[in-house]
Every structure is written in structure tokens, then in C-alpha cells.
Amino acid sequence: MEKGRIIIVEDEENILNMLTEFLSSNGYEVDPFNDSRKALSALKNNGYHVLITDLMMPKVDGLQLINFIQKEFIDTLGIVMTGYGSMESAITAMRCGAFDYLLKPFKFEEVLATIDSAIYYYNLLKSDTIPKGLTLKANLLRRYSENKMVRENTILRSALKDKYKFENIIGISFPMQKVFEMIERVADTNATVLITGESGVGKELVARAIHYNSSKRDNPLVVVNCGAIPETLLESELFGYEKGAFTGAVASRIGRFELASGGSIFLDEIGDMSFNLQVKLLRVLQEKSFERIGGAKTIKIDVRIIAATNRKLEELVEEGKFREDLYYRLNVVPVEIPPLRERRQDIPLLVNFFLEQSNRINNAAIEGFSEEAMKALIEYNFPGNVRELQNIIERMVVLKRSGHIDIEDLPEKFYSHEREEAPRPDADIDIDKGYDTLVSEFEKTLIMKALSETQGVKSKAAQALNINRTTLIEKMKRLGLDGSSNS
Ligand SMILES: Nc1ncnc2c1ncn2[C@@H]1O[C@H](COP(=O)(O)OP(=O)(O)OP(=O)(O)O)[C@@H](O)[C@H]1O
Ligand SMILES: [Mg+2]
């Protein structure tokens, strides 16, 4: 079976032929056109998945084709081709609704990657793989287009950067695109960065990306896990000590701050640092210098500080467990990584990324996931975030080794969760209750589901349901649901 139907519009014969041949030999069904006017009428009736079009063409240009797709509500996703010199036109095309762009001269693997992702989205949007009905589907589309806008801003700065990837960080969702943009923006400054997010969201990955995209990249990135090292040890780890500073200090030793000289220090789990050490760290931040334990010499530091925590530092500050002045010193550039359940559109990309990775590491040959399995993964809440997803996939690859992953191959919680989440309404409906009661019950179920998925945060639940927050609150009152949740 062909992988997808593609229409290519390009007035330069050699590019047209080359692309046609390449894509055909890669399993796509291709219709080539060198006359864009003819392509226009072909677009209407042929149910193409993807349109690849040159921008500059006589008669009808690529932008007009993209506009035509939008205006006629044709499902085909448009990809425009343009030269480096005319990036602006690609941006305009994206603004008009093109799905993506290719810069000439392009690499074949880049063409394939772009088309594969377009076909993937096409299928995702057409099918009911996004199971929670219209809202999620609408959200996905909205996020995707917001996402495109953000990407446009970054295009000019880094024309060739992979759009769904920053270093080895995967993410197509709007919040991840913002994270990427932030990394780019702050990497080459000396600003202190505070990365926050639940466990397993990728804080360390982001910290590394910041260091390796900075001019300090050739100097060390020193990682200190403040939560894992006991207080007394942590102090000597950070600052080092002189010979005889305490019993057992038989020789002097340099600390991590000195080790990181000219580079970056990553203070992980900063929220777990003792109050006592917080004072000492604050001094380092303020004065850019410190002394080794038991030492008299003041040592100047030239180190970029990146801190991370999965705890809510503001709350710790309120509770008096974290120094407010240190918090402000650290929180110069905040980078917040949202939990995976709030950016589900990253899940399919991550799944494929980890699948390839696990296949390679374990010398296995899993080909992919059944639709049902992918759907279950997209729906799952991932309390352990990306790390949990990575572990699940690794385990499945190791256990199964080849073929497809089906829903039964997933840990049991995936399908039991699905069973309880998707009752068959038509089978359960008791018509005798009457229309109004039934509709109220359904409203109640919907609202409760949205609330449980958003941890009871009403504004987010309202957003998920695509209604106003005030409407939600009114409905909750009417249905007797208020008082049963927080926020
Ligand atoms: N966006 C992503 N793309 C690819 N891999 C990711 C992504 N986010 C996280 N990972 C992977 O998930 C795992 C967990 O990431 P990481 O250690 O950076 O999380 P963390 O936020 O520091 O977690 P913790 O709070 O538990 O220390 C790592 O193996 C990392 O490579
Ligand atoms: Mg970490």
C-alpha cells in the first residue's frame, strides 16, 4: 500500500523529476505538475495528503495554491519550497496556512522527514486517534497553528534548525517551542536560569542544551545534585576545602565551583538545599566569589549558574523553607517545562524517537505501534512524564523485539484505564429518565472528566471544554458540582 498521495508543483523540470522519482521510490504515490494552473484543478478532486509546491511560478504561484487549499477547506497539507534568499516568502506561506517549508537545496532525508510528519498529522487529524472528540482535535489544530507562528519567529535566526527538535529535545507542542526559543535566547548570555517542572519533564536535558549552546561549551558543565548529597558533604563538594580544615581533610581539594571555572554549574534539586547552604550560595551569587572551607583566600568565579527543581519554590519561600532573596537571584530567567499530559501532541513524536533509540540500543526491530496502542499512549496521564514514557517504550522493545506493539503489549494500566474511561453511552442510557435528566447527567460526566484531567483547575477545565470559565462555574452550581473541587 502506498504511504500517501502527493501532488508536486514545480516549474523547474529537473527538480520536479528528481523529487517525483525520489518520493515514488520511497513508497509515495506522486502526481507531478509543471503547470500550476492544471495543478489547481487537480487539487480539488483528488484527495491528496500533501501538496509540495514551489513558491515562485508563473501564472499561479505557490502562495495562491496554499490560499486555495485554505479557502476551499481542502484537507491537503501544503509544503512550500523556497531558496535561502527568500525566507520571507516561506514565512508568508506559513502564515497563510502552509504546514511546513523546505529550503532549497534540500537534503533528501529532510524532504522525507517533512513529508512523513505531514502525513502523520494528516492521518492524526482525519482519524479519531485523538479520542477525546472535538475539543482535543480543535486544540491540536489551534496549537499546531500557534506553533507554526512561533516557529516562524525562530526561522530567521536559525534557518536550518530542525523544527521539532532542539539538540536532542523533542517537542512540537506550543509550550515546548517556547522552551526552545528560550534556550536559544538565553544560552549565550551569562544569566542565571531556573528550570522548573515535575519529575521527568526534561529539566536536565534543557540545562545541558543551554550549556552546549553557549560560548562556554568548551569548558565543563558540572552537575551537582543538591538533593542527593548530605548537607555537610555538599558544602565541601561545592566549595572545596583546605588541608586540615576538618578532621579527615588530609589534603586540600577543589570544589565544583572551581571545577566549573569558565563553564557552567548545574545545581539540580535546588529546592532541597539546606537553609544554611542557601545563605552561602547567595553570597556566591552576589559577590561572584567564595573561600574554600578552612581557607583564607577569596576565589573569584566565572561560572554560569543553572538551577532546577521539581518543587514549587514560591511555596517553599512562603513556608519559610527557601530564602526569598536567593529565589530572586536564581529566578532571573525562569524556564518552565509543563508536564507531558499538558502537551499531548508531543507524545507521538516522543514515542517514535524513543522507539528508534531503543531499537538501536537493543538491536531490536520494532516497526511501530498499532493505532489503538498509540491512542492509549496519547490518552495516558504520565505522572512520571517523559522519563516514564521512555521507560515504557524501552521495556516493550526489549520484551517484544520485533513486529508491532499492540495495546496488549502495553502495561495493563493502559487498557484498564481505557475501559473505565470510555463507557459505551448508548448501551447504558436509561431512556425512562427523560431528556433533561440524561443531558444533565452527561454534562456532569463531561465536566467531572475535564476537572479530573486538569487536577481540578477550573480555568483549565473550561479551556479543555472550550467554554468560558464563568459558564463552567454556573453549570457546576446548577449541577450541584461546586464545593467538590478546589481552585
Ligand atoms: N523533550 C524530550 N525529548 C527527548 N527526551 C526527553 C525529553 N524530555 C525528557 N527526555 C528524556 O527523559 C528522561 C528524563 O529527563 P530529565 O532527566 O532531563 O528530566 P528531569 O526533569 O531532570 O527529571 P527529574 O526531576 O526526575 O530529575 C531523560 O532520559 C531525557 O533524555
Ligand atoms: Mg533531573
Coordinates of C-alpha atoms in Angstrom, one line a residue, residues 9-370:
V9 CA 4.0 21.6 -8.4
E10 CA 7.3 22.9 -9.7
D11 CA 8.1 24.7 -12.9
E12 CA 11.8 23.6 -13.0
E13 CA 11.7 20.2 -14.7
N14 CA 14.8 18.7 -13.2
I15 CA 13.7 19.4 -9.6
L16 CA 10.2 18.1 -10.4
N17 CA 11.6 14.9 -11.9
M18 CA 14.1 14.3 -9.2
L19 CA 11.5 14.8 -6.4
T20 CA 9.0 12.6 -8.2
E21 CA 11.4 9.8 -8.7
F22 CA 12.7 10.0 -5.1
L23 CA 9.3 10.1 -3.5
S24 CA 7.9 7.3 -5.7
S25 CA 10.8 5.1 -4.9
N26 CA 10.0 5.8 -1.2
G27 CA 6.6 4.4 -1.5
Y28 CA 4.5 7.5 -2.2
E29 CA 2.0 7.9 -5.0
V30 CA 3.1 11.1 -6.8
D31 CA 1.4 13.4 -9.2
P32 CA 3.9 15.8 -10.8
F33 CA 2.8 19.1 -12.3
N34 CA 4.9 21.7 -14.0
D35 CA 1.9 23.9 -14.8
S36 CA 0.4 25.3 -11.6
R37 CA -2.9 26.1 -13.3
K38 CA -3.5 22.5 -14.0
A39 CA -2.5 21.6 -10.5
L40 CA -5.1 23.9 -9.1
S41 CA -7.9 21.9 -10.6
A42 CA -6.3 18.6 -9.7
L43 CA -6.1 19.6 -6.1
K44 CA -9.8 19.9 -5.8
N45 CA -10.9 16.3 -6.6
N46 CA -8.0 14.0 -5.8
G47 CA -7.8 13.8 -2.0
Y48 CA -4.1 14.4 -1.8
H49 CA -2.4 14.1 1.6
V50 CA 0.3 16.6 0.8
L51 CA 1.0 19.3 -1.7
I52 CA 4.6 20.3 -2.3
T53 CA 4.8 23.4 -4.2
D54 CA 7.4 25.9 -5.4
L55 CA 6.6 29.4 -4.4
M56 CA 7.8 31.4 -7.4
M57 CA 6.0 30.2 -10.5
P58 CA 4.4 31.9 -13.5
K59 CA 0.6 32.3 -13.7
V60 CA -0.5 30.7 -10.4
D61 CA 2.2 30.9 -7.7
G62 CA 2.6 28.6 -4.7
L63 CA 1.1 31.1 -2.3
Q64 CA -2.1 31.1 -4.3
L65 CA -2.2 27.3 -4.1
I66 CA -1.9 27.4 -0.3
N67 CA -4.6 30.0 -0.2
F68 CA -6.8 27.9 -2.4
I69 CA -6.4 24.9 -0.1
Q70 CA -7.4 27.1 2.9
K71 CA -10.3 28.8 1.2
E72 CA -11.8 25.6 -0.2
F73 CA -11.3 23.6 3.0
I74 CA -9.3 21.0 1.3
D75 CA -7.7 18.7 3.8
T76 CA -4.4 18.5 1.9
L77 CA -1.4 19.8 3.9
G78 CA 0.8 22.2 2.0
I79 CA 4.6 22.3 2.0
V80 CA 6.3 25.1 0.2
M81 CA 9.8 25.1 -1.3
T82 CA 11.9 28.1 -1.4
G83 CA 15.5 29.3 -1.6
Y84 CA 17.6 30.6 1.3
G85 CA 17.4 34.0 -0.2
S86 CA 13.6 34.3 0.1
M87 CA 12.9 33.0 3.6
E88 CA 10.3 35.8 4.0
S89 CA 8.1 34.2 1.4
A90 CA 8.2 30.9 3.3
I91 CA 7.1 32.8 6.4
T92 CA 4.3 34.4 4.5
A93 CA 3.2 31.0 3.2
M94 CA 3.2 29.6 6.8
R95 CA 1.1 32.5 7.9
C96 CA -1.3 31.7 5.1
G97 CA -1.6 28.1 6.4
A98 CA 1.2 26.1 4.9
F99 CA 2.1 23.2 7.1
D100 CA 5.8 23.4 6.6
Y101 CA 8.5 24.6 4.3
L102 CA 11.6 23.1 2.6
L103 CA 14.7 25.2 1.9
K104 CA 16.4 24.7 -1.4
P105 CA 18.8 23.0 -2.0
F106 CA 17.2 20.4 0.2
K107 CA 18.6 17.1 1.6
F108 CA 16.5 14.1 0.7
E109 CA 16.3 12.9 4.2
E110 CA 14.9 16.3 5.2
V111 CA 12.3 16.1 2.5
L112 CA 11.3 12.6 3.7
A113 CA 11.1 13.7 7.4
T114 CA 8.9 16.7 6.5
I115 CA 6.6 14.7 4.4
D116 CA 6.4 11.9 6.9
S117 CA 5.4 14.3 9.6
A118 CA 2.8 15.9 7.3
I119 CA 1.3 12.6 6.5
Y120 CA 1.3 11.7 10.2
Y121 CA -0.6 14.9 11.1
Y122 CA -2.9 14.4 8.2
N123 CA -3.9 11.0 9.5
L124 CA -4.0 12.1 13.0
L125 CA -6.4 14.9 12.2
K126 CA -8.5 12.8 9.9
S127 CA -8.8 9.8 12.1
D128 CA -10.1 9.5 15.6
T129 CA -6.8 8.7 17.0
I130 CA -7.3 11.9 19.1
P131 CA -10.0 10.3 21.0
K132 CA -11.5 12.9 23.2
G133 CA -13.7 14.2 20.5
L134 CA -13.8 17.6 19.1
T135 CA -12.2 19.7 21.8
L136 CA -8.9 18.0 21.7
K137 CA -8.9 17.9 18.0
A138 CA -9.6 21.6 17.8
N139 CA -7.0 22.2 20.4
L140 CA -4.5 20.2 18.4
L141 CA -5.1 22.2 15.3
R142 CA -5.1 25.5 17.2
R143 CA -1.9 24.6 18.9
Y144 CA -0.4 23.5 15.7
S145 CA -1.0 26.8 14.0
E146 CA 0.1 28.8 17.1
N147 CA 3.1 26.6 16.9
K148 CA 3.8 27.5 13.3
M149 CA 3.7 31.2 14.2
V150 CA 6.3 30.7 16.9
R151 CA 8.4 28.6 14.6
E152 CA 8.4 31.4 12.0
N153 CA 10.0 33.7 14.5
T154 CA 12.8 31.3 15.0
I155 CA 13.2 30.5 11.4
L156 CA 15.1 33.7 10.5
R157 CA 17.5 33.2 13.4
S158 CA 18.3 29.6 12.7
A159 CA 17.2 28.8 9.2
L160 CA 18.3 25.2 9.2
K161 CA 17.4 24.1 12.7
D162 CA 15.2 21.0 12.8
K163 CA 11.8 22.3 13.7
Y164 CA 10.6 19.5 16.0
K165 CA 13.9 19.1 17.7
F166 CA 16.4 21.2 19.6
E167 CA 19.6 19.3 20.2
N168 CA 18.0 16.0 21.3
I169 CA 15.0 17.6 22.8
I170 CA 11.8 16.6 21.0
G171 CA 8.7 18.7 21.1
I172 CA 6.2 20.1 18.6
S173 CA 3.8 21.5 21.2
F174 CA 3.5 25.2 21.7
P175 CA 5.0 25.1 25.3
M176 CA 8.0 23.2 24.1
Q177 CA 8.5 25.6 21.2
K178 CA 8.6 28.3 23.7
V179 CA 11.1 26.4 25.8
F180 CA 13.3 26.0 22.6
E181 CA 13.1 29.7 21.9
M182 CA 14.0 30.5 25.5
I183 CA 17.1 28.2 25.3
E184 CA 18.2 30.0 22.2
R185 CA 17.6 33.3 23.7
V186 CA 19.4 32.8 26.9
A187 CA 22.1 30.3 26.0
D188 CA 24.8 32.8 25.1
T189 CA 24.1 35.2 27.9
N190 CA 25.5 34.8 31.4
A191 CA 22.1 35.0 33.0
T192 CA 21.2 32.6 35.8
V193 CA 18.5 30.2 34.7
L194 CA 15.9 28.5 36.9
I195 CA 14.3 25.5 35.3
T196 CA 11.2 24.2 36.9
G197 CA 8.9 21.3 36.2
E198 CA 7.7 17.9 37.5
S199 CA 10.0 15.0 37.7
G200 CA 11.0 13.6 34.4
V201 CA 9.9 16.5 32.2
G202 CA 13.4 17.1 30.8
K203 CA 14.9 19.7 33.1
E204 CA 18.4 18.3 32.9
L205 CA 18.2 17.9 29.2
V206 CA 17.3 21.6 28.9
A207 CA 20.1 22.6 31.3
R208 CA 22.6 20.7 29.0
A209 CA 21.2 22.3 25.9
I210 CA 21.7 25.8 27.5
H211 CA 25.3 25.0 28.3
Y212 CA 26.2 23.4 25.0
N213 CA 24.6 26.3 23.0
S214 CA 26.6 28.9 24.9
S215 CA 30.1 30.2 24.3
K216 CA 31.1 28.3 27.4
R217 CA 30.5 25.0 25.7
D218 CA 34.2 24.1 25.5
N219 CA 34.5 24.4 29.3
P220 CA 33.0 22.0 31.7
L221 CA 29.3 21.6 32.7
V222 CA 29.5 20.4 36.3
V223 CA 26.3 18.8 37.7
V224 CA 25.6 18.9 41.4
N225 CA 22.5 17.1 42.7
C226 CA 21.8 19.1 45.8
G227 CA 19.1 16.7 47.0
A228 CA 21.3 13.6 46.9
I229 CA 24.3 14.8 48.9
P230 CA 24.1 15.3 52.7
E231 CA 24.4 18.9 53.8
T232 CA 27.9 18.8 55.3
L233 CA 29.3 17.0 52.3
L234 CA 27.5 19.3 49.9
E235 CA 29.3 22.3 51.2
S236 CA 32.7 20.8 50.7
E237 CA 31.6 19.4 47.3
L238 CA 30.6 22.9 46.2
F239 CA 33.4 25.0 47.7
G240 CA 36.3 22.6 48.3
Y241 CA 38.5 22.7 51.4
E242 CA 42.0 23.3 52.6
K243 CA 44.2 20.7 54.2
G244 CA 43.3 20.5 57.9
A245 CA 40.0 22.3 57.6
F246 CA 38.3 19.5 59.4
T247 CA 39.2 16.0 60.7
G248 CA 39.9 13.9 57.7
A249 CA 40.9 16.8 55.4
V250 CA 44.3 15.4 54.9
A251 CA 44.9 17.3 51.7
S252 CA 43.2 20.3 50.1
R253 CA 40.6 19.7 47.5
I254 CA 39.0 22.0 45.0
G255 CA 35.2 22.2 44.8
R256 CA 32.7 22.0 42.0
F257 CA 32.5 25.8 41.6
E258 CA 36.2 25.8 40.8
L259 CA 35.9 22.8 38.6
A260 CA 33.3 24.5 36.6
S261 CA 35.5 27.5 36.0
G262 CA 34.8 29.2 32.7
G263 CA 31.9 26.8 32.2
S264 CA 28.5 26.2 33.9
I265 CA 27.4 24.6 37.1
F266 CA 24.0 22.8 37.2
L267 CA 22.5 22.9 40.6
D268 CA 19.9 20.2 40.4
E269 CA 17.1 19.8 43.0
I270 CA 18.0 23.3 44.4
G271 CA 14.7 23.2 46.5
D272 CA 16.3 20.5 48.7
M273 CA 19.3 22.6 49.7
S274 CA 19.5 23.4 53.4
F275 CA 18.8 26.9 54.7
N276 CA 22.4 27.1 55.9
L277 CA 23.9 26.4 52.5
Q278 CA 21.4 28.7 50.8
V279 CA 23.0 31.6 52.7
K280 CA 26.4 30.6 51.3
L281 CA 25.2 30.1 47.8
L282 CA 23.5 33.5 47.9
R283 CA 26.8 35.1 48.8
V284 CA 28.5 33.4 45.8
L285 CA 25.8 34.7 43.5
Q286 CA 26.1 38.2 44.9
E287 CA 29.8 38.5 45.1
K288 CA 30.9 36.1 42.5
S289 CA 33.5 34.8 44.9
F290 CA 33.9 32.4 47.8
E291 CA 36.5 30.8 50.0
R292 CA 37.3 27.1 50.3
I293 CA 36.4 25.6 53.7
G294 CA 39.1 26.5 56.1
G295 CA 40.8 28.7 53.5
A296 CA 41.5 32.4 53.7
K297 CA 42.0 33.2 50.0
T298 CA 39.0 34.6 48.2
I299 CA 38.5 32.8 44.9
K300 CA 36.8 34.6 42.1
I301 CA 34.4 32.6 39.9
D302 CA 33.5 32.9 36.3
V303 CA 30.7 30.3 36.2
R304 CA 27.2 30.3 34.7
I305 CA 24.6 29.0 37.1
I306 CA 21.7 26.9 36.0
A307 CA 19.4 25.6 38.7
A308 CA 16.5 23.2 38.6
T309 CA 13.8 22.0 40.9
N310 CA 10.6 19.9 40.8
R311 CA 9.3 21.7 43.9
K312 CA 7.3 24.9 43.9
L313 CA 9.9 27.4 45.1
E314 CA 7.4 30.1 45.7
E315 CA 5.6 27.9 48.1
L316 CA 8.8 27.0 49.8
V317 CA 9.5 30.7 50.2
E318 CA 6.1 31.3 51.7
E319 CA 6.6 28.4 54.1
G320 CA 10.0 29.9 55.1
K321 CA 11.9 26.9 53.8
F322 CA 13.6 28.7 50.9
R323 CA 15.3 32.1 51.1
E324 CA 13.3 34.7 49.2
D325 CA 16.5 36.7 48.2
L326 CA 18.1 33.5 46.9
Y327 CA 14.9 32.7 45.0
Y328 CA 15.0 36.1 43.2
R329 CA 18.7 35.7 42.4
L330 CA 18.1 32.3 40.9
N331 CA 14.9 33.1 39.1
V332 CA 16.5 35.6 36.7
V333 CA 15.4 33.6 33.6
P334 CA 12.6 31.2 34.5
V335 CA 12.1 28.2 32.2
E336 CA 9.0 26.2 33.0
I337 CA 8.6 22.8 31.4
P338 CA 5.0 21.7 31.5
P339 CA 4.1 18.1 32.3
L340 CA 3.6 15.8 29.4
R341 CA -0.1 15.5 29.9
E342 CA -0.4 19.2 29.1
R343 CA 1.3 18.8 25.8
R344 CA 0.0 15.5 24.5
Q345 CA 0.8 16.4 20.9
D346 CA 4.5 15.7 21.8
I347 CA 3.6 12.1 22.7
P348 CA 3.6 10.6 19.1
L349 CA 6.9 12.3 18.3
L350 CA 8.5 11.2 21.5
V351 CA 7.2 7.6 21.1
N352 CA 8.8 7.4 17.7
F353 CA 12.0 9.0 18.9
F354 CA 12.3 6.6 21.8
L355 CA 11.3 3.7 19.6
E356 CA 14.2 4.4 17.2
Q357 CA 16.6 4.9 20.1
S358 CA 15.6 1.7 21.9
N359 CA 15.7 -0.3 18.7
R360 CA 19.2 0.9 18.1
I361 CA 20.5 0.3 21.6
N362 CA 18.9 -3.1 22.0
N363 CA 19.5 -4.2 18.4
A364 CA 15.7 -4.8 18.0
A365 CA 13.4 -4.2 15.1
I366 CA 10.0 -3.0 16.4
E367 CA 8.3 -1.4 13.4
G368 CA 5.7 0.7 15.1
F369 CA 2.6 1.0 17.1
S370 CA -1.0 -0.1 16.4

